Structure formats: structure tokens, C-alpha cells
PDB file of C-alpha atoms in Angstrom:
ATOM      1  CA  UNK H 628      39.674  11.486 -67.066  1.00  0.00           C
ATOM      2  CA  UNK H 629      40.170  14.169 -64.261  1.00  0.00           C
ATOM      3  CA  UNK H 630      43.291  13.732 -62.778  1.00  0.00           C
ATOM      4  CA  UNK H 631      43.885  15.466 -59.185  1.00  0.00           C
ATOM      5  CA  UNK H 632      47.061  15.792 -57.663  1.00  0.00           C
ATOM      6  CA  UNK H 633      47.583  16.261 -53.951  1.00  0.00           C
ATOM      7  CA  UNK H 634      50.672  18.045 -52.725  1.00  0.00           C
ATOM      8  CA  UNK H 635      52.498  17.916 -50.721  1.00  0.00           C
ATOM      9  CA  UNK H 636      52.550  13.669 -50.076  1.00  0.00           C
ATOM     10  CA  UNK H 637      53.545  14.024 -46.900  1.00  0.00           C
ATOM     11  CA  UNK H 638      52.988  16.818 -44.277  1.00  0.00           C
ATOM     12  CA  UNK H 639      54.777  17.214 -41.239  1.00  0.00           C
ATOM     13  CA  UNK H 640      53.129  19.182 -38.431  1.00  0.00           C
ATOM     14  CA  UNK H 641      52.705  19.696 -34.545  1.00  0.00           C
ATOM     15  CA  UNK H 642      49.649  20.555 -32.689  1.00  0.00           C
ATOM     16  CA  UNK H 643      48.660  23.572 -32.735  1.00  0.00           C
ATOM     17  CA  UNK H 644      49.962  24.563 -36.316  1.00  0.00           C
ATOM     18  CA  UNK H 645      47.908  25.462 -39.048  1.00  0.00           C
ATOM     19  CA  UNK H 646      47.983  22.834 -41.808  1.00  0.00           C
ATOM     20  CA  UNK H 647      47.667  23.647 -45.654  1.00  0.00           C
ATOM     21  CA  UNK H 648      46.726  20.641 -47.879  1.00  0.00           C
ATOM     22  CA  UNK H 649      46.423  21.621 -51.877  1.00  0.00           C
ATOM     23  CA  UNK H 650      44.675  19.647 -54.726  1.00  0.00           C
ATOM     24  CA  UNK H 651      45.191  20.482 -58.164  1.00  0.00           C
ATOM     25  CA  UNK H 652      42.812  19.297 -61.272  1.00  0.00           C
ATOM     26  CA  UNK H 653      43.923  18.389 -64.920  1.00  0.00           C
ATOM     27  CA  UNK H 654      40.825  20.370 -66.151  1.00  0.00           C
ATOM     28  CA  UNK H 655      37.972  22.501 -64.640  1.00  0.00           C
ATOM     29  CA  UNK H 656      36.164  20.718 -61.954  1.00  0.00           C
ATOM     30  CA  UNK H 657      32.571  21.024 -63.475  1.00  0.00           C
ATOM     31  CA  UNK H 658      30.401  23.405 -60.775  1.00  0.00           C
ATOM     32  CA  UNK H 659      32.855  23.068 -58.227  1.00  0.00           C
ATOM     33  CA  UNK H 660      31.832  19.490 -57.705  1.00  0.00           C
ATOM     34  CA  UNK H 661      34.614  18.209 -55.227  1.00  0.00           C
ATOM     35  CA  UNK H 662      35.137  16.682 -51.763  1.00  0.00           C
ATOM     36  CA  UNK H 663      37.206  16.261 -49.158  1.00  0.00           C
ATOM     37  CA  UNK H 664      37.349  13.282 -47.090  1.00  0.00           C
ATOM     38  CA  UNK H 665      40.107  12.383 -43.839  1.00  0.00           C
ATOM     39  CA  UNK H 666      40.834   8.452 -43.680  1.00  0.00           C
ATOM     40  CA  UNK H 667      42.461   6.980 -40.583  1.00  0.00           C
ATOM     41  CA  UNK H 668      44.232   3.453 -40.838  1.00  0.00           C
ATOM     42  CA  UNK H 669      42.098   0.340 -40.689  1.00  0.00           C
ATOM     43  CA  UNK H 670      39.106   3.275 -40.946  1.00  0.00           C
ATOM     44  CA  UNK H 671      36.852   4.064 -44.230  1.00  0.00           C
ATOM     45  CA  UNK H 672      37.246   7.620 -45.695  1.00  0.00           C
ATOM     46  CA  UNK H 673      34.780  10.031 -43.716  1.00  0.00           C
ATOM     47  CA  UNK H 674      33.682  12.863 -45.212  1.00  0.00           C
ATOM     48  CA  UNK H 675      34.547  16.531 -44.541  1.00  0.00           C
ATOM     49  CA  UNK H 676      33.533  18.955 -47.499  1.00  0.00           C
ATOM     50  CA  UNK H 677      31.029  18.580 -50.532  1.00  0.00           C
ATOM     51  CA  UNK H 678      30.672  21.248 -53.254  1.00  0.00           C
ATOM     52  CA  UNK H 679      34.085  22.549 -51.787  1.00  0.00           C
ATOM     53  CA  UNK H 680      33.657  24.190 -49.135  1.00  0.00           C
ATOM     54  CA  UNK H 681      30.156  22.853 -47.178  1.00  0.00           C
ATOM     55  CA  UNK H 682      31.199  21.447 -44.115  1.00  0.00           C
ATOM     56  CA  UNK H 683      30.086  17.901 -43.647  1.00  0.00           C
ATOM     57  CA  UNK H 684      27.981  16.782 -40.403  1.00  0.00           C
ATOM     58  CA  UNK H 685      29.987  17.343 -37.113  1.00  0.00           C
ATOM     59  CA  UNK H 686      33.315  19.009 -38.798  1.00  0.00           C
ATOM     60  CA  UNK H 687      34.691  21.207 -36.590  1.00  0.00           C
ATOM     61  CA  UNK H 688      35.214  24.589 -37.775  1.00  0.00           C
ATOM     62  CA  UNK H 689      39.012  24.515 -37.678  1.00  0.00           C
ATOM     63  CA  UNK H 690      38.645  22.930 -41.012  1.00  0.00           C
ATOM     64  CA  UNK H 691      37.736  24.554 -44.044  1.00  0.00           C
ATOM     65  CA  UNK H 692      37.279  24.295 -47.636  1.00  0.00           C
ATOM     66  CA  UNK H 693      38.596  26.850 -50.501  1.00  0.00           C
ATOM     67  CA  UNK H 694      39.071  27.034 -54.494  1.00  0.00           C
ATOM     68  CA  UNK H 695      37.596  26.724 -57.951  1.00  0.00           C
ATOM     69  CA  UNK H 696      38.102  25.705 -61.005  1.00  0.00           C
ATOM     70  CA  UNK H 697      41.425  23.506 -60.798  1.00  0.00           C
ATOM     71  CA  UNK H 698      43.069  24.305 -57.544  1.00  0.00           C
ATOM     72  CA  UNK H 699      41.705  23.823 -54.577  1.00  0.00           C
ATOM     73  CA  UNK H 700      43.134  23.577 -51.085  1.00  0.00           C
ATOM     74  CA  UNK H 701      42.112  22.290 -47.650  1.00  0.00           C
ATOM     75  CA  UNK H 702      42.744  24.163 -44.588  1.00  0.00           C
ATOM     76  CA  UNK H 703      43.499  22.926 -40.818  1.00  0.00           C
ATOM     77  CA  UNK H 704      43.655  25.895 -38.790  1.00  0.00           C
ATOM     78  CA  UNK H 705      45.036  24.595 -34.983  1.00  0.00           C
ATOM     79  CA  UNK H 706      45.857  20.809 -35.716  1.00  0.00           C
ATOM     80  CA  UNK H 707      44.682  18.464 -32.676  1.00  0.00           C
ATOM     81  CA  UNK H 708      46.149  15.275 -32.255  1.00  0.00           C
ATOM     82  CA  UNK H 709      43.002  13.093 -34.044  1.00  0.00           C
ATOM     83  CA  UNK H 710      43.511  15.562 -36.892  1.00  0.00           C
ATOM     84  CA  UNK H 711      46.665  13.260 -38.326  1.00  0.00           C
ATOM     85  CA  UNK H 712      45.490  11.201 -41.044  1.00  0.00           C
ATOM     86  CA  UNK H 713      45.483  10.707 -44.915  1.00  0.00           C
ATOM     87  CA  UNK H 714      43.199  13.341 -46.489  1.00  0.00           C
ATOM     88  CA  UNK H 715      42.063  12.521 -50.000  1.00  0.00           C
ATOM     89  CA  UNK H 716      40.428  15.319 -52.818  1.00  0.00           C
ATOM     90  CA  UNK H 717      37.857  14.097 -55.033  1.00  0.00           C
ATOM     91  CA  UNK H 718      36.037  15.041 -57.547  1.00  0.00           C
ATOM     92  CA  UNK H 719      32.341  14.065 -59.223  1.00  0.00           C
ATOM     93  CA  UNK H 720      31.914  16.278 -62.212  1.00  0.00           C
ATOM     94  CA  UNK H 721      30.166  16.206 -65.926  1.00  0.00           C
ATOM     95  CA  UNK H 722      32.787  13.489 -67.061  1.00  0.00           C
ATOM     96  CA  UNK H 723      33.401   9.970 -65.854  1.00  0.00           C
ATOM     97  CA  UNK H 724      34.894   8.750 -63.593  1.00  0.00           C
ATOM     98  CA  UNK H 725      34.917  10.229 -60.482  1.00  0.00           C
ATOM     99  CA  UNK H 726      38.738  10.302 -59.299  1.00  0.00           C
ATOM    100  CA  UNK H 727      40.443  10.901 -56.620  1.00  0.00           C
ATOM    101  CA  UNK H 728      43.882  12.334 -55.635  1.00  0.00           C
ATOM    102  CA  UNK H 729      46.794  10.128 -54.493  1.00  0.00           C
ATOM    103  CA  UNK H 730      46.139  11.462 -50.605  1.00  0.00           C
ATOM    104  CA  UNK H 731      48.095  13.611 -48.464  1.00  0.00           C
ATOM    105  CA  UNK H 732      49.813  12.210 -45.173  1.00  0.00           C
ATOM    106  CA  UNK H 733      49.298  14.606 -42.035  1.00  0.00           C
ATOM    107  CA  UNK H 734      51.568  13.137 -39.943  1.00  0.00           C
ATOM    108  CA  UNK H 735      53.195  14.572 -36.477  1.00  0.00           C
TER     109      UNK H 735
ATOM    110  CA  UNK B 459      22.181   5.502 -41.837  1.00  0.00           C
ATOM    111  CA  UNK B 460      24.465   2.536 -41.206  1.00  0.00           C
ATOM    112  CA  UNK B 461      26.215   0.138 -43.881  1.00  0.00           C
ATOM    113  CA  UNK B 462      27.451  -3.383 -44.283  1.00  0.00           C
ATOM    114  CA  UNK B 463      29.172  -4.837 -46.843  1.00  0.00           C
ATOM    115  CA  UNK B 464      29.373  -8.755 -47.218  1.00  0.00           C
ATOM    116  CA  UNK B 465      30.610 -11.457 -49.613  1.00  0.00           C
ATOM    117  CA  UNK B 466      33.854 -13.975 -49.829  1.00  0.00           C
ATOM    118  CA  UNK B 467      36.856 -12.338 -49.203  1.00  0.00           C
ATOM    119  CA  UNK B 468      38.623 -14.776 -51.754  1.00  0.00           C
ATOM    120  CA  UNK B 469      38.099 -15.164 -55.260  1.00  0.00           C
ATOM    121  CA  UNK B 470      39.717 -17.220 -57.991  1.00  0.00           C
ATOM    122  CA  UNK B 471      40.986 -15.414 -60.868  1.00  0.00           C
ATOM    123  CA  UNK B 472      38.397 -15.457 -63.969  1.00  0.00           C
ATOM    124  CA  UNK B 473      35.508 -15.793 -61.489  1.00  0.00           C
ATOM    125  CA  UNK B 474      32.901 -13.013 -60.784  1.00  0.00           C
ATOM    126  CA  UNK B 475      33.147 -11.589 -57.251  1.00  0.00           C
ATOM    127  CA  UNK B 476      30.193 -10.582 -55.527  1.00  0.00           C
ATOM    128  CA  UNK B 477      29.193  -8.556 -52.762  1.00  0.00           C
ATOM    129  CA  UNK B 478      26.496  -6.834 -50.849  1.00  0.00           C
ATOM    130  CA  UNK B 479      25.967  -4.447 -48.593  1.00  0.00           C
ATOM    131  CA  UNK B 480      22.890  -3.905 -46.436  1.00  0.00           C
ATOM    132  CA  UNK B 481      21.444  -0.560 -45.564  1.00  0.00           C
ATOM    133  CA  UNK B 482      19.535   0.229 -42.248  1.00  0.00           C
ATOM    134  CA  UNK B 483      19.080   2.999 -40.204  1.00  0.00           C
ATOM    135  CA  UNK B 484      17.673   4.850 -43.377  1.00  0.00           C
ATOM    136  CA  UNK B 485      15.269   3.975 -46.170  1.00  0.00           C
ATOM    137  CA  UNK B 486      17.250   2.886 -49.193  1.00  0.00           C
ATOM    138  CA  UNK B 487      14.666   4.494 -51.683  1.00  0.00           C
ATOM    139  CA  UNK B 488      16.143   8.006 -50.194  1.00  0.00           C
ATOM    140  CA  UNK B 489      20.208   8.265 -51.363  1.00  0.00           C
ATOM    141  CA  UNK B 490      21.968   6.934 -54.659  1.00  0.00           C
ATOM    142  CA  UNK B 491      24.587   4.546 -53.247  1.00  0.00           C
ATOM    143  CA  UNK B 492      27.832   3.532 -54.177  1.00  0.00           C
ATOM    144  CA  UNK B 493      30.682   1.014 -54.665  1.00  0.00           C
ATOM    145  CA  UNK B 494      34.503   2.035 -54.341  1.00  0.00           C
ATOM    146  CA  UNK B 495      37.482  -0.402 -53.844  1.00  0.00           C
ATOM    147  CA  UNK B 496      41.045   0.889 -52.228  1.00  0.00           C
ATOM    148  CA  UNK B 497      44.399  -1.172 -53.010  1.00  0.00           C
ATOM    149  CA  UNK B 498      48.173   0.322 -52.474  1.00  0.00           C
ATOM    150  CA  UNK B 499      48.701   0.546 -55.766  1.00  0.00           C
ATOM    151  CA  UNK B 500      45.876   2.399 -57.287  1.00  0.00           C
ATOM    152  CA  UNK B 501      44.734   4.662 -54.083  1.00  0.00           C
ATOM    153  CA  UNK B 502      40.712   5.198 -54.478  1.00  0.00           C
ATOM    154  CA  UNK B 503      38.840   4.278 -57.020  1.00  0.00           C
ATOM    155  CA  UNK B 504      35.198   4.698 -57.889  1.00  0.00           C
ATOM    156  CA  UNK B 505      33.423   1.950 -59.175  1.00  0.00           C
ATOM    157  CA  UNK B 506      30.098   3.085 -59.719  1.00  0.00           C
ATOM    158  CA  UNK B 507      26.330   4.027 -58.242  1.00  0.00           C
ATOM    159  CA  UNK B 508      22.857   3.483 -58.520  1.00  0.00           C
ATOM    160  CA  UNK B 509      19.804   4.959 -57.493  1.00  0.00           C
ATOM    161  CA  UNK B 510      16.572   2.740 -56.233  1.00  0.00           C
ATOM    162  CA  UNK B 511      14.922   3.313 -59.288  1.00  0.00           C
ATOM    163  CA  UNK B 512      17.733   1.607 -61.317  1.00  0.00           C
ATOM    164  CA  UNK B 513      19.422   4.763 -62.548  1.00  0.00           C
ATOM    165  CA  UNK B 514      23.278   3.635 -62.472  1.00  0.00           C
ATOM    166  CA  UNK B 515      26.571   5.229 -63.726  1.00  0.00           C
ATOM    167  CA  UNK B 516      29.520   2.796 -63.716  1.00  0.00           C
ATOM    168  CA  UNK B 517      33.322   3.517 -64.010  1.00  0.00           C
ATOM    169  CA  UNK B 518      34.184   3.027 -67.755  1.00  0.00           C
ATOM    170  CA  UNK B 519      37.315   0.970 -67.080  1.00  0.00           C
ATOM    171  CA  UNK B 520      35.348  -1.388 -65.180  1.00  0.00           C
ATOM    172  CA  UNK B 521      31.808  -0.877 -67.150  1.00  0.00           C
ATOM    173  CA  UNK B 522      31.999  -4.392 -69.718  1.00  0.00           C
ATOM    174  CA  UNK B 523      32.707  -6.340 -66.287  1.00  0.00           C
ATOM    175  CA  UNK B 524      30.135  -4.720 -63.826  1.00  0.00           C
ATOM    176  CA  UNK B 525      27.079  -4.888 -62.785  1.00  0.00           C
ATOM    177  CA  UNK B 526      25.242  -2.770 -59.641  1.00  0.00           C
ATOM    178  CA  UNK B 527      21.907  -4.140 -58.739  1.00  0.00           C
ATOM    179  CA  UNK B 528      19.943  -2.573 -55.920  1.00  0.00           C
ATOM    180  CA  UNK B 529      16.837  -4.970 -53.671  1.00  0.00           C
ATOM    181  CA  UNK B 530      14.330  -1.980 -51.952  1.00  0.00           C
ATOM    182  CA  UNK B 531      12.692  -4.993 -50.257  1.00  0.00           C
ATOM    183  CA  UNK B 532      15.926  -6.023 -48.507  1.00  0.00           C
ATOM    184  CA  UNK B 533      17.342  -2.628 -48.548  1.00  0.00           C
ATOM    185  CA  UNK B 534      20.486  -4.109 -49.995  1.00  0.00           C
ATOM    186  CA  UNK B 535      22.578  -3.229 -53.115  1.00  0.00           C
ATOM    187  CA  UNK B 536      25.122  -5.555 -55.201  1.00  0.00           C
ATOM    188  CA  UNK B 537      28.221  -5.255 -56.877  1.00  0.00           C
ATOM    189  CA  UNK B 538      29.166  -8.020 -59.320  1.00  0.00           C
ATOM    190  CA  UNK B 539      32.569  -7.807 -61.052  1.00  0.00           C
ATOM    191  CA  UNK B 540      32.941 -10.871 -63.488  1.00  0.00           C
ATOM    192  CA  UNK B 541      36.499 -12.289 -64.826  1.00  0.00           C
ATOM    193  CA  UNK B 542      38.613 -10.820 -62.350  1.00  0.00           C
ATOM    194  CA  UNK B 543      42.485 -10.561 -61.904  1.00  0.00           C
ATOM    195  CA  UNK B 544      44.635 -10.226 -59.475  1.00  0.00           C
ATOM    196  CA  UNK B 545      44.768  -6.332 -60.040  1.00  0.00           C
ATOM    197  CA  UNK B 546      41.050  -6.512 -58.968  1.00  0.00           C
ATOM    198  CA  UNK B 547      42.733  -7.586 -54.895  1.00  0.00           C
ATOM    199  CA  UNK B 548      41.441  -4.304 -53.040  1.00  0.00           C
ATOM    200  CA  UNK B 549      39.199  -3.605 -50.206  1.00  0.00           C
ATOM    201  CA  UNK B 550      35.478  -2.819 -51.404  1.00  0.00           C
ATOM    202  CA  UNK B 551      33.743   0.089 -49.721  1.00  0.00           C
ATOM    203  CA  UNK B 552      29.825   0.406 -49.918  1.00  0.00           C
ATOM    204  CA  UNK B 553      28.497   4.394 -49.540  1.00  0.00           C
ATOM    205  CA  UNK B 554      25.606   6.463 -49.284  1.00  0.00           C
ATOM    206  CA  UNK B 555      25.789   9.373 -51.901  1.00  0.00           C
ATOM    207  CA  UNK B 556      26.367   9.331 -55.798  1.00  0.00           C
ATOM    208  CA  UNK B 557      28.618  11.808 -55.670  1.00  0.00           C
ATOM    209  CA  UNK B 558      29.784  13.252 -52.363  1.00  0.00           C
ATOM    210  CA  UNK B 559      30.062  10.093 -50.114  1.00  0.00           C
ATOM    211  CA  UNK B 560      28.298  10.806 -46.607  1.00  0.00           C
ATOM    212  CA  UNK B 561      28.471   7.244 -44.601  1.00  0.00           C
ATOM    213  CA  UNK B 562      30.298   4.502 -45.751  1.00  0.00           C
ATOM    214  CA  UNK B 563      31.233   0.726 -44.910  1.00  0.00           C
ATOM    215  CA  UNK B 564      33.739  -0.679 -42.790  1.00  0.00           C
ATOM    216  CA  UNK B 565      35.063  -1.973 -46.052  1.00  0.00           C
ATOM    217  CA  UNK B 566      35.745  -5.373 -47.119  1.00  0.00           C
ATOM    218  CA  UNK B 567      39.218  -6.813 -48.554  1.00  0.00           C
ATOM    219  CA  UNK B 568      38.600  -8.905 -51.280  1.00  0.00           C
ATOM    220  CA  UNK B 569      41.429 -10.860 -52.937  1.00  0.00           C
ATOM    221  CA  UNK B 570      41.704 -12.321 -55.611  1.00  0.00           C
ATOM    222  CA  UNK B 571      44.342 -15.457 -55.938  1.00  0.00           C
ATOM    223  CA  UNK B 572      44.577 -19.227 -56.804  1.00  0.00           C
TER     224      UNK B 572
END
């Protein structure tokens, strides 16, 4: 099993500041076959990256996807208030199960 | 494409909870769709998908107890998880996507007590 470690648990930000969210595999992620997905409370997950770094439908452009292999990172470039959430890695590839990472806390 | 899931939200322990979740705004013989759970004290988990054609991949810690069925002609698809415990309390997500997970449920908490 693929285990994938978020760091840092919790984040502590302000608007405007540029937000760096890391997720780190126990092996390769097969064909760089990982998400990215923001979950608000009392909300389902919605997803913002596939394969990485392909923006999902209607993600603004201040986010962006990055890595390969084991480490990959999430990027928030000018946080806006609806930005602060739990943001969960995920990954989907040649070995089962799918897992996810424990979830990072943006929080103001 | 828009989903609901549905079912008891209470089940005893050693019964077989069931659920559905009903597709619409989208044909279900398009996606692969999916079944995740969320409880505090194992975060996310996948539980499994299936396509329309019957091609399924289940989660091998769950796979002896699980079963994913999928009705075109009701555009619905079915998670049944027999003998369960109370580690099996979470709230059950339904998904479109076998991999990455583009629309999801509202989610469903299911628990499972005396």
C-alpha cells in the first residue's frame, strides 16, 4: 500500500499569502497518477488537480499542481478567504488501494 | 452530472449495510463510479469502483465483505458491505471517476451501533 503523507498538518496563513502544501509517497506514484482535492466542513471533497498538475473544471489559476515520482506539492499563490479548507493528496496508481494523505488544514 | 446517495443511516453490527446512489444529469454508461467512506479516525478511504459494464476494482481490506453492483436502467449503483463493525461508522461518499473523482455526493453518515 501507497502511503502519502501531507505536511505540514496544519497551515497558518492570511490572505494574500502564497500557500505551499507538500505530499510525499512511500513509493513511486505509477505515471504520475495523483489528485488533489479541497474539502470544506459539512462539504464532500471537490476536486482540483488530476494527473498532477491538470486543473480541474473552474479552478482558478492561483492554484497549481507540481511533482513526480514521490513528492509532490500543491501551490496557492494569493490565498482568498474561501481558499481555507482541508486539502487532501491522493493517489490511483498500478497497486491497490487508492490512498489518500491524512489532509492538510489551511486555516487563517 | 449530479449524485445522491441513499440508504439507513443505522445499522446493527453483523448486518450488511446498503446503499445507493442515483445518477442524473449524465448517462451512467459514460464514467466508472465510485464508493469512499470518511470517519475521524481513518481520514479517506477508497472503497472501490465499477464501470457499467461490470468491470469493478474493490479495496482489498474490504474486498471478502463487498460488493458494488451498478442498475443502467435506473442509473443507480450499490454498495453492500456485509458483517459490519463499529469501525465500519463513517460517512459514505458516492463519485463519478475511477480514479480521479470529478463530482461527488453530499455524503451519507452511516453508523453502525446496537
Amino acid at each position: 500500500e501507497i502511503v502519502l503523507t501531507q505536511s505540514p498538518g496544519t497551515l497558518s496563513l492570511s490572505p494574500g499569502e502564497r500557500a505551499t502544501l507538500s505530499c510525499r509517497a512511500s513509493q513511486s506514484v505509477n505515471s504520475n497518477h495523483l489528485a488533489w482535492y479541497q474539502q470544506k466542513p459539512g462539504q464532500a471533497p471537490r476536486l482540483l488537480f488530476y494527473e498532477v498538475s491538470s486543473r480541474a473544471a473552474g479552478i482558478p489559476d492561483r492554484f497549481s499542481g507540481s511533482g513526480s515520482g514521490t513528492d509532490f506539492t500543491l501551490t496557492i499563490s494569493r490565498l482568498e478567504p474561501d481558499d481555507f479548507a482541508v486539502y487532501y493528496c491522493h493517489q490511483f496508481g498500478a497497486s491497490l488501494p487508492y490512498t489518500f494523505g491524512q489532509g492538510t488544514n489551511l486555516e487563517i | 452530472v449530479q449524485l445522491q446517495e441513499s440508504g439507513p443511516g443505522l445499522v446493527r453490527p453483523s448486518e450488511t449495510l446498503a446503499l445507493t446512489c442515483t445518477v442524473s444529469g449524465g448517462s451512467i454508461s459514460h464514467y466508472y463510479w465510485s464508493w469512499l467512506r470518511q470517519s475521524p479516525g481513518k481520514g479517506l478511504e477508497w472503497i472501490g469502483y465499477i464501470h457499467h459494464t461490470g468491470t469493478s476494482n474493490y479495496n482489498p481490506s474490504l474486498k471478502s465483505r463487498l460488493t458494488i453492483s451498478v442498475d443502467t436502467t435506473k442509473s443507480q449503483f450499490s454498495l453492500k458491505l456485509a458483517s459490519v463493525t463499529a469501525a465500519d461508522t463513517a460517512v459514505y461518499y458516492c463519485a463519478r471517476g475511477g480514479w480521479s473523482l470529478e463530482d461527488w455526493g453530499q455524503g451519507t453518515l452511516v453508523t453502525v451501533s446496537s
